[in-house]
Structure formats: C-alpha cells, structure tokens
Coordinates of N, CA, C and O in Angstrom, one line a residue:
X1 N 11.8 10.8 -1.2 CA 11.4 9.6 -0.6 C 11.4 8.5 -1.7 O 11.8 7.4 -1.4
X2 N 10.9 8.9 -2.8 CA 10.9 7.9 -3.9 C 12.3 7.4 -4.3 O 12.4 6.3 -4.5
X3 N 13.2 8.3 -4.2 CA 14.6 7.8 -4.7 C 15.1 6.9 -3.6 O 15.8 5.9 -3.9
X4 N 14.9 7.1 -2.3 CA 15.4 6.1 -1.2 C 14.7 4.8 -1.3 O 15.3 3.8 -1.2
X5 N 13.4 4.9 -1.7 CA 12.6 3.6 -1.7 C 13.0 2.8 -2.9 O 12.8 1.6 -2.9
X6 N 13.6 3.4 -3.9 CA 13.9 2.6 -5.1 C 15.2 1.7 -5.1 O 15.5 0.9 -5.9
X7 N 15.9 1.9 -3.9 CA 17.1 1.1 -3.8 C 16.9 -0.3 -3.4 O 17.7 -1.2 -3.5
X8 N 15.7 -0.6 -2.9 CA 15.3 -2.0 -2.5 C 16.0 -2.7 -1.7 O 16.5 -3.9 -1.9
X9 N 16.5 -2.0 -0.6 CA 17.2 -2.7 0.5 C 16.5 -2.4 1.8 O 15.8 -1.4 1.9
X10 N 16.7 -3.1 2.8 CA 16.0 -2.9 4.1 C 16.5 -1.6 4.6 O 15.5 -0.9 5.1
X11 N 17.7 -1.2 4.4 CA 18.2 0.1 5.0 C 17.5 1.3 4.2 O 17.0 2.3 4.8
X12 N 17.4 1.2 2.9 CA 16.8 2.3 2.2 C 15.3 2.3 2.5 O 14.6 3.4 2.5
X13 N 14.6 1.1 2.6 CA 13.1 1.2 2.9 C 12.9 1.8 4.3 O 12.0 2.6 4.5
X14 N 13.8 1.5 5.3 CA 13.6 2.0 6.6 C 14.0 3.4 6.6 O 13.2 4.3 7.3
X15 N 14.9 3.9 5.9 CA 15.2 5.3 5.8 C 14.0 6.1 5.0 O 13.7 7.2 5.6
X16 N 13.4 5.5 4.1 CA 12.3 6.1 3.4 C 11.1 6.3 4.4 O 10.5 7.3 4.5
X17 N 10.9 5.2 5.2 CA 9.9 5.2 6.2 C 10.1 6.3 7.2 O 9.2 7.1 7.6
X18 N 11.3 6.4 7.7 CA 11.7 7.5 8.6 C 11.5 8.9 8.1 O 11.0 9.8 8.7
X19 N 11.8 9.1 6.8 CA 11.6 10.3 6.2 C 10.2 10.8 6.1 O 9.8 11.8 6.3
X20 N 9.4 9.7 5.7 CA 7.9 9.8 5.8 C 7.5 10.4 7.1 O 6.6 11.3 7.3
X21 N 8.0 9.7 8.1 CA 7.6 10.1 9.6 C 8.0 11.5 9.9 O 7.3 12.2 10.5
X22 N 9.3 11.8 9.6 CA 9.7 13.2 9.8 C 8.8 14.2 9.2 O 8.5 15.3 9.7
X23 N 8.5 13.9 7.9 CA 7.7 14.8 7.1 C 6.3 15.0 7.8 O 5.8 16.1 8.1
X24 N 5.7 14.0 8.3 CA 4.4 14.0 9.1 C 4.7 14.8 10.4 O 3.8 15.7 10.7
X25 N 5.7 14.5 11.1 CA 6.0 15.3 12.3 C 6.1 16.7 12.1 O 5.8 17.6 13.2
X26 N 6.6 17.2 11.0 CA 6.8 18.5 10.8 C 5.5 19.2 10.2 O 5.5 20.4 9.9
X27 N 4.4 18.4 10.2 CA 3.2 18.9 9.7 C 3.0 18.9 8.2 O 2.2 19.7 7.7
X28 N 3.8 18.4 7.5 CA 3.8 18.4 5.9 C 3.2 17.0 5.5 O 3.8 16.0 5.8
X29 N 2.0 17.1 4.9 CA 1.3 15.9 4.5 C 2.0 15.2 3.3 O 2.2 15.8 2.3
X30 N 2.6 14.0 3.4 CA 3.1 13.2 2.4 C 2.1 13.0 1.3 O 0.9 12.9 1.6
X31 N 2.6 13.0 0.0 CA 1.7 12.6 -1.1 C 1.4 11.2 -1.3 O 2.0 10.3 -0.7
X32 N 0.4 10.9 -2.0 CA 0.0 9.5 -2.2 C 1.3 8.8 -3.0 O 1.6 7.7 -2.7
X33 N 2.0 9.5 -3.8 CA 3.1 9.0 -4.5 C 4.2 8.6 -3.5 O 4.8 7.6 -3.7
X34 N 4.4 9.4 -2.5 CA 5.4 9.1 -1.5 C 5.1 7.9 -0.7 O 6.0 7.0 -0.5
X35 N 3.8 7.8 -0.3 CA 3.4 6.5 0.5 C 3.6 5.3 -0.5 O 4.0 4.3 0.0
X36 N 3.2 5.4 -1.6 CA 3.2 4.3 -2.5 C 4.6 3.9 -2.8 O 4.9 2.7 -2.8
X37 N 5.6 4.9 -3.0 CA 7.0 4.5 -3.1 C 7.4 3.7 -1.9 O 8.2 2.7 -2.0
X38 N 7.1 4.1 -0.7 CA 7.5 3.4 0.6 C 6.8 2.0 0.6 O 7.4 1.0 1.0
X39 N 5.6 1.8 0.3 CA 5.0 0.6 0.3 C 5.6 -0.4 -0.8 O 5.9 -1.5 -0.4
X40 N 5.9 0.2 -1.9 CA 6.6 -0.7 -2.9 C 8.0 -1.2 -2.4 O 8.5 -2.3 -2.7
X41 N 8.7 -0.2 -1.7 CA 10.0 -0.5 -1.1 C 10.0 -1.6 -0.1 O 10.8 -2.6 -0.1
X42 N 8.9 -1.7 0.7 CA 8.8 -2.8 1.5 C 8.3 -4.0 0.9 O 8.6 -5.1 1.3
X43 N 7.4 -3.9 -0.1 CA 7.0 -5.1 -0.9 C 8.2 -5.7 -1.4 O 8.3 -7.0 -1.6
X44 N 9.3 -5.1 -1.9 CA 10.5 -5.6 -2.6 C 11.2 -6.4 -1.5 O 12.1 -7.4 -1.9
X45 N 11.0 -6.3 -0.3 CA 11.8 -7.0 0.8 C 11.2 -8.4 1.0 O 12.0 -9.3 1.5
X46 N 10.0 -8.7 0.7 CA 9.4 -10.0 0.6 C 9.5 -10.8 1.9 O 9.9 -11.9 2.0
X47 N 9.0 -10.1 3.0 CA 9.0 -10.8 4.3 C 7.7 -10.3 5.1 O 7.1 -9.3 4.8
X48 N 7.5 -11.1 6.2 CA 6.3 -10.8 6.9 C 6.2 -9.4 7.6 O 5.2 -8.7 7.5
X49 N 7.4 -9.0 8.2 CA 7.5 -7.7 8.9 C 7.2 -6.6 7.8 O 6.5 -5.6 8.0
X50 N 7.8 -6.8 6.6 CA 7.6 -5.7 5.6 C 6.2 -5.6 5.2 O 5.6 -4.5 4.9
X51 N 5.5 -6.7 5.1 CA 4.0 -6.8 4.7 C 3.3 -6.1 5.7 O 2.3 -5.4 5.4
X52 N 3.6 -6.2 7.1 CA 2.8 -5.6 8.1 C 3.1 -4.0 8.1 O 2.1 -3.2 8.3
X53 N 4.3 -3.6 7.8 CA 4.7 -2.2 7.7 C 3.9 -1.6 6.6 O 3.2 -0.5 6.7
X54 N 3.9 -2.3 5.5 CA 3.1 -1.7 4.3 C 1.6 -1.7 4.6 O 1.0 -0.6 4.2
X55 N 1.1 -2.7 5.2 CA -0.3 -2.6 5.5 C -0.6 -1.5 6.5 O -1.7 -0.8 6.3
X56 N 0.2 -1.3 7.5 CA 0.0 -0.1 8.4 C 0.0 1.2 7.6 O -0.9 2.0 7.9
X57 N 0.8 1.3 6.7 CA 0.9 2.6 5.8 C -0.4 2.7 5.0 O -1.0 3.8 4.9
X58 N -0.8 1.6 4.5 CA -2.1 1.6 3.7 C -3.3 2.1 4.6 O -4.0 2.9 4.2
X59 N -3.4 1.6 5.8 CA -4.4 1.9 6.7 C -4.3 3.5 7.0 O -5.4 4.0 7.1
X60 N -3.1 4.0 7.2 CA -3.0 5.4 7.3 C -3.5 6.1 6.1 O -4.4 7.1 6.4
X61 N -3.2 5.6 5.1 CA -3.8 6.2 3.8 C -5.3 6.2 3.7 O -5.9 7.1 3.3
X62 N -5.9 5.0 4.1 CA -7.3 5.0 4.1 C -8.0 6.0 4.9 O -9.0 6.7 4.5
X63 N -7.4 6.3 6.1 CA -8.1 7.3 7.0 C -7.9 8.6 6.4 O -8.9 9.4 6.3
X64 N -6.7 8.9 5.8 CA -6.5 10.2 5.0 C -7.5 10.4 4.0 O -8.1 11.5 3.6
X65 N -7.7 9.3 3.1 CA -8.5 9.3 2.0 C -10.0 9.6 2.4 O -10.7 10.1 1.6
X66 N -10.4 9.1 3.5 CA -11.8 9.1 3.8 C -12.1 10.6 4.4 O -13.3 10.9 4.6
X67 N -11.2 11.4 4.7 CA -11.3 12.7 5.2 C -11.5 13.7 4.0 O -10.6 13.9 3.3
X68 N -12.7 14.2 3.7 CA -12.9 15.1 2.6 C -12.0 16.3 2.5 O -11.8 16.8 1.4
X69 N -11.6 16.8 3.6 CA -10.6 18.0 3.6 C -9.1 17.6 3.3 O -8.5 18.5 3.1
X70 N -8.9 16.3 3.2 CA -7.6 15.9 3.0 C -7.3 15.8 1.5 O -8.1 15.3 0.7
X71 N -6.1 16.2 0.9 CA -5.8 16.1 -0.4 C -5.4 14.7 -0.9 O -5.5 14.4 -2.0
X72 N -4.9 14.0 0.0 CA -4.3 12.7 -0.3 C -5.6 11.7 -0.7 O -6.5 11.6 0.0
X73 N -5.4 11.1 -1.9 CA -6.5 10.1 -2.3 C -5.8 8.9 -2.8 O -4.8 8.9 -3.5
X74 N -6.5 7.7 -2.4 CA -5.9 6.5 -2.8 C -6.2 6.3 -4.4 O -7.1 7.0 -4.9
X75 N -5.3 5.7 -5.0 CA -5.4 5.4 -6.5 C -5.1 4.0 -6.8 O -4.7 3.2 -5.8
X76 N -5.2 3.6 -8.0 CA -4.9 2.2 -8.4 C -3.4 1.7 -8.1 O -3.2 0.6 -7.7
X77 N -2.6 2.6 -8.2 CA -1.1 2.2 -8.0 C -1.0 1.9 -6.6 O -0.2 1.0 -6.3
X78 N -1.5 2.7 -5.6 CA -1.2 2.3 -4.2 C -1.9 0.9 -3.8 O -1.4 0.2 -3.1
X79 N -3.0 0.6 -4.7 CA -3.7 -0.7 -4.3 C -2.8 -1.8 -4.9 O -2.6 -2.8 -4.3
X80 N -2.1 -1.5 -6.0 CA -1.3 -2.5 -6.6 C 0.0 -2.8 -5.6 O 0.4 -3.8 -5.4
X81 N 0.4 -1.6 -5.1 CA 1.6 -1.7 -4.2 C 1.3 -2.5 -2.9 O 2.1 -3.4 -2.5
X82 N 0.2 -2.2 -2.3 CA -0.2 -3.0 -1.2 C -0.6 -4.4 -1.3 O -0.1 -5.3 -0.7
X83 N -1.2 -4.7 -2.4 CA -1.4 -6.1 -2.8 C -0.2 -6.9 -3.1 O -0.1 -8.0 -2.7
X84 N 0.7 -6.2 -3.7 CA 2.0 -6.8 -4.0 C 2.8 -7.1 -2.8 O 3.3 -8.2 -2.5
X85 N 2.7 -6.2 -1.8 CA 3.4 -6.3 -0.5 C 2.8 -7.5 0.3 O 3.5 -8.3 0.8
X86 N 1.4 -7.5 0.3 CA 0.8 -8.6 0.9 C 1.0 -9.9 0.3 O 1.3 -11.0 1.0
X87 N 1.1 -10.0 -1.0 CA 1.4 -11.2 -1.7 C 2.8 -11.7 -1.3 O 3.0 -12.9 -1.1
X88 N 3.8 -10.8 -1.3 CA 5.1 -11.2 -0.9 C 5.4 -11.5 0.5 O 6.4 -12.2 0.8
X89 N 4.6 -11.3 1.4 CA 4.6 -11.6 2.9 C 4.4 -13.1 3.0 O 4.9 -13.7 4.0
X90 N 3.5 -13.7 2.2 CA 3.3 -15.1 2.2 C 2.9 -15.8 3.5 O 3.3 -16.8 4.0
X91 N 1.9 -15.0 4.2 CA 1.3 -15.6 5.3 C -0.3 -15.6 5.2 O -0.8 -15.0 4.4
X92 N -0.8 -16.4 6.1 CA -2.3 -16.5 6.1 C -2.9 -15.1 6.4 O -3.8 -14.6 5.7
X93 N -2.3 -14.4 7.4 CA -2.8 -13.0 7.6 C -2.7 -12.1 6.5 O -3.6 -11.3 6.3
X94 N -1.5 -12.1 5.7 CA -1.4 -11.2 4.6 C -2.4 -11.5 3.6 O -2.9 -10.7 2.9
X95 N -2.6 -12.8 3.4 CA -3.6 -13.3 2.4 C -5.0 -12.8 2.7 O -5.8 -12.3 1.9
X96 N -5.4 -12.8 3.9 CA -6.7 -12.3 4.4 C -6.7 -10.8 4.2 O -7.8 -10.4 3.8
X97 N -5.6 -10.1 4.5 CA -5.6 -8.7 4.3 C -5.7 -8.3 2.8 O -6.4 -7.3 2.5
X98 N -5.1 -9.1 2.0 CA -5.2 -8.8 0.6 C -6.7 -8.9 0.1 O -7.0 -8.2 -0.7
X99 N -7.3 -9.9 0.6 CA -8.8 -10.0 0.3 C -9.6 -8.8 0.8 O -10.4 -8.3 0.0
X100 N -9.2 -8.4 2.0 CA -9.9 -7.1 2.5 C -9.6 -5.9 1.7 O -10.4 -5.0 1.3
X101 N -8.3 -5.8 1.3 CA -7.9 -4.7 0.4 C -8.7 -4.6 -0.9 O -9.1 -3.7 -1.4
X102 N -8.7 -5.8 -1.5 CA -9.3 -6.0 -2.8 C -10.8 -5.6 -2.7 O -11.4 -4.9 -3.5
X103 N -11.4 -6.2 -1.6 CA -12.9 -5.9 -1.4 C -13.1 -4.4 -1.3 O -14.0 -3.8 -1.7
X104 N -12.2 -3.8 -0.5 CA -12.3 -2.3 -0.2 C -12.1 -1.5 -1.5 O -12.8 -0.6 -1.8
X105 N -11.3 -2.0 -2.3 CA -11.0 -1.4 -3.7 C -12.3 -1.4 -4.5 O -12.7 -0.4 -5.2
X106 N -12.9 -2.6 -4.6 CA -14.1 -2.8 -5.4 C -15.1 -1.9 -4.8 O -15.9 -1.4 -5.6
X107 N -15.3 -1.9 -3.5 CA -16.4 -1.1 -2.9 C -16.2 0.4 -3.3 O -17.1 1.1 -3.6
X108 N -14.9 0.9 -3.3 CA -14.8 2.4 -3.7 C -15.1 2.5 -5.1 O -15.7 3.5 -5.4
X109 N -14.8 1.5 -5.9 CA -15.0 1.7 -7.4 C -16.6 1.7 -7.6 O -17.1 2.5 -8.4
X110 N -17.2 0.7 -6.9 CA -18.7 0.7 -7.2 C -19.5 1.9 -6.6 O -20.5 2.3 -7.3
X111 N -18.8 2.5 -5.7 CA -19.5 3.8 -5.0 C -18.9 5.1 -5.4 O -18.8 6.0 -4.7
X112 N -18.5 5.1 -6.7 CA -18.2 6.4 -7.2 C -16.8 6.8 -7.4 O -16.4 8.0 -7.7
X113 N -15.9 5.8 -7.4 CA -14.4 6.1 -7.6 C -14.1 5.3 -8.8 O -13.3 4.2 -8.8
X114 N -14.5 5.7 -10.2 CA -14.2 4.9 -11.3 C -12.7 4.7 -11.7 O -12.4 3.7 -12.3
X115 N -11.8 5.5 -11.1 CA -10.4 5.4 -11.2 C -9.9 4.4 -10.6 O -8.7 4.0 -10.7
X116 N -10.6 3.8 -9.7 CA -10.0 2.7 -8.7 C -10.5 1.3 -9.1 O -10.6 0.4 -8.2
X117 N -10.8 1.0 -10.4 CA -11.2 -0.3 -10.8 C -10.1 -1.2 -10.8 O -8.9 -0.9 -11.2
X118 N -10.2 -2.3 -10.1 CA -9.1 -3.4 -10.0 C -8.7 -3.7 -11.4 O -9.5 -4.1 -12.3
X119 N -7.4 -3.9 -11.6 CA -6.9 -4.5 -12.9 C -6.3 -5.8 -12.7 O -6.3 -6.4 -11.5
X120 N -5.8 -6.4 -13.8 CA -5.2 -7.9 -13.6 C -4.1 -7.9 -12.6 O -4.0 -8.9 -11.9
X121 N -3.3 -6.9 -12.4 CA -2.2 -7.0 -11.3 C -2.8 -7.2 -10.0 O -2.3 -7.9 -9.1
X122 N -3.9 -6.4 -9.7 CA -4.6 -6.5 -8.4 C -5.1 -7.9 -8.1 O -4.9 -8.4 -7.1
X123 N -5.9 -8.3 -9.1 CA -6.5 -9.7 -8.9 C -5.4 -10.8 -8.8 O -5.5 -11.6 -7.9
X124 N -4.4 -10.7 -9.6 CA -3.3 -11.6 -9.7 C -2.6 -11.7 -8.2 O -2.3 -12.6 -7.8
X125 N -2.3 -10.4 -7.7 CA -1.6 -10.3 -6.4 C -2.5 -10.9 -5.4 O -1.9 -11.7 -4.5
X126 N -3.8 -10.7 -5.4 CA -4.6 -11.2 -4.3 C -4.7 -12.8 -4.4 O -4.5 -13.4 -3.4
X127 N -4.9 -13.2 -5.6 CA -4.9 -14.7 -5.9 C -3.6 -15.4 -5.4 O -3.6 -16.5 -4.8
X128 N -2.5 -14.7 -5.8 CA -1.1 -15.4 -5.4 C -1.0 -15.2 -3.9 O -0.3 -16.1 -3.4
X129 N -1.5 -14.2 -3.3 CA -1.4 -14.1 -1.8 C -2.1 -15.2 -1.2 O -1.6 -16.0 -0.2
X130 N -3.3 -15.7 -1.8 CA -4.1 -16.8 -1.2 C -3.3 -18.2 -1.3 O -3.3 -18.9 -0.5
X131 N -2.8 -18.3 -2.7 CA -2.2 -19.5 -3.0 C -0.8 -19.7 -2.3 O -0.4 -20.8 -2.1
X132 N -0.1 -18.6 -2.0 CA 1.2 -18.7 -1.3 C 1.2 -18.7 0.2 O 2.3 -18.6 0.7
X133 N 0.0 -18.6 0.8 CA -0.1 -18.5 2.3 C 0.1 -19.8 2.9 O -0.1 -20.8 2.4

C-alpha cells in the first residue's frame, strides 16, 4: 500500500484506497502506517474530494484507536497526514475539520498519550487550513 501511495497520482491513490478496502474485506486489519500512507497520497492531490476521503479514513482510524482490543493506534504522523490533507483541500469545511483534528490531538495528549503532542507541522497545517479556506 505504501508503495502505491508514494506515486502521488489520483490513480495510485485510488488503487491504494482499493487495496486498503480489500484488506479490510478479507478481515486483515490495516496498520496505522498503511492508513497514513493512503492519507498522505490523497493529501498530495490537493483537492476537496481528496480531503474528504482522507478525513473519512482518519475517522475510521479514530474508531479503531478508541477500541482497547484493537492494535491500531493513532500517532503523530497520522495527525500530520490528515492535517496536511485538510490544509490542501482549501475549503471552509476542511479548515473546520482541521481545528477539530488538532483539538482531538491535544485532548489525547493531555489525557495520557504523550507521544501525540502536536508539533510545529501540525500547528502550521491547521493555521494554513484556516488562512487558505
């Protein structure tokens, strides 16, 4: 999935998303790394639809992360990926979603996930999403 996502074209992003779907359909849980690669692939397309696809993937990851029996855990890299994707979508909706994501990240950090502290990339992406919407 990571290799397909690295080609940075709509076709490769769509193929990576399909592969992620097939993996889930077969009952094989994708890793955080696989989700993050697909989110970054859609972020590189820099359009509204890509931002929505990436945000939907992030929401899936949130559900998995909140399940204590699931191995998938959100990390700083996935937050950087989704914030980058929302910044690149350049809409009011994506800017609002970026604020929600950053707030969620801060909440996780404050409540016991020290590895998820926002860094300058996260703040910059959120600020740019707001300024570019």
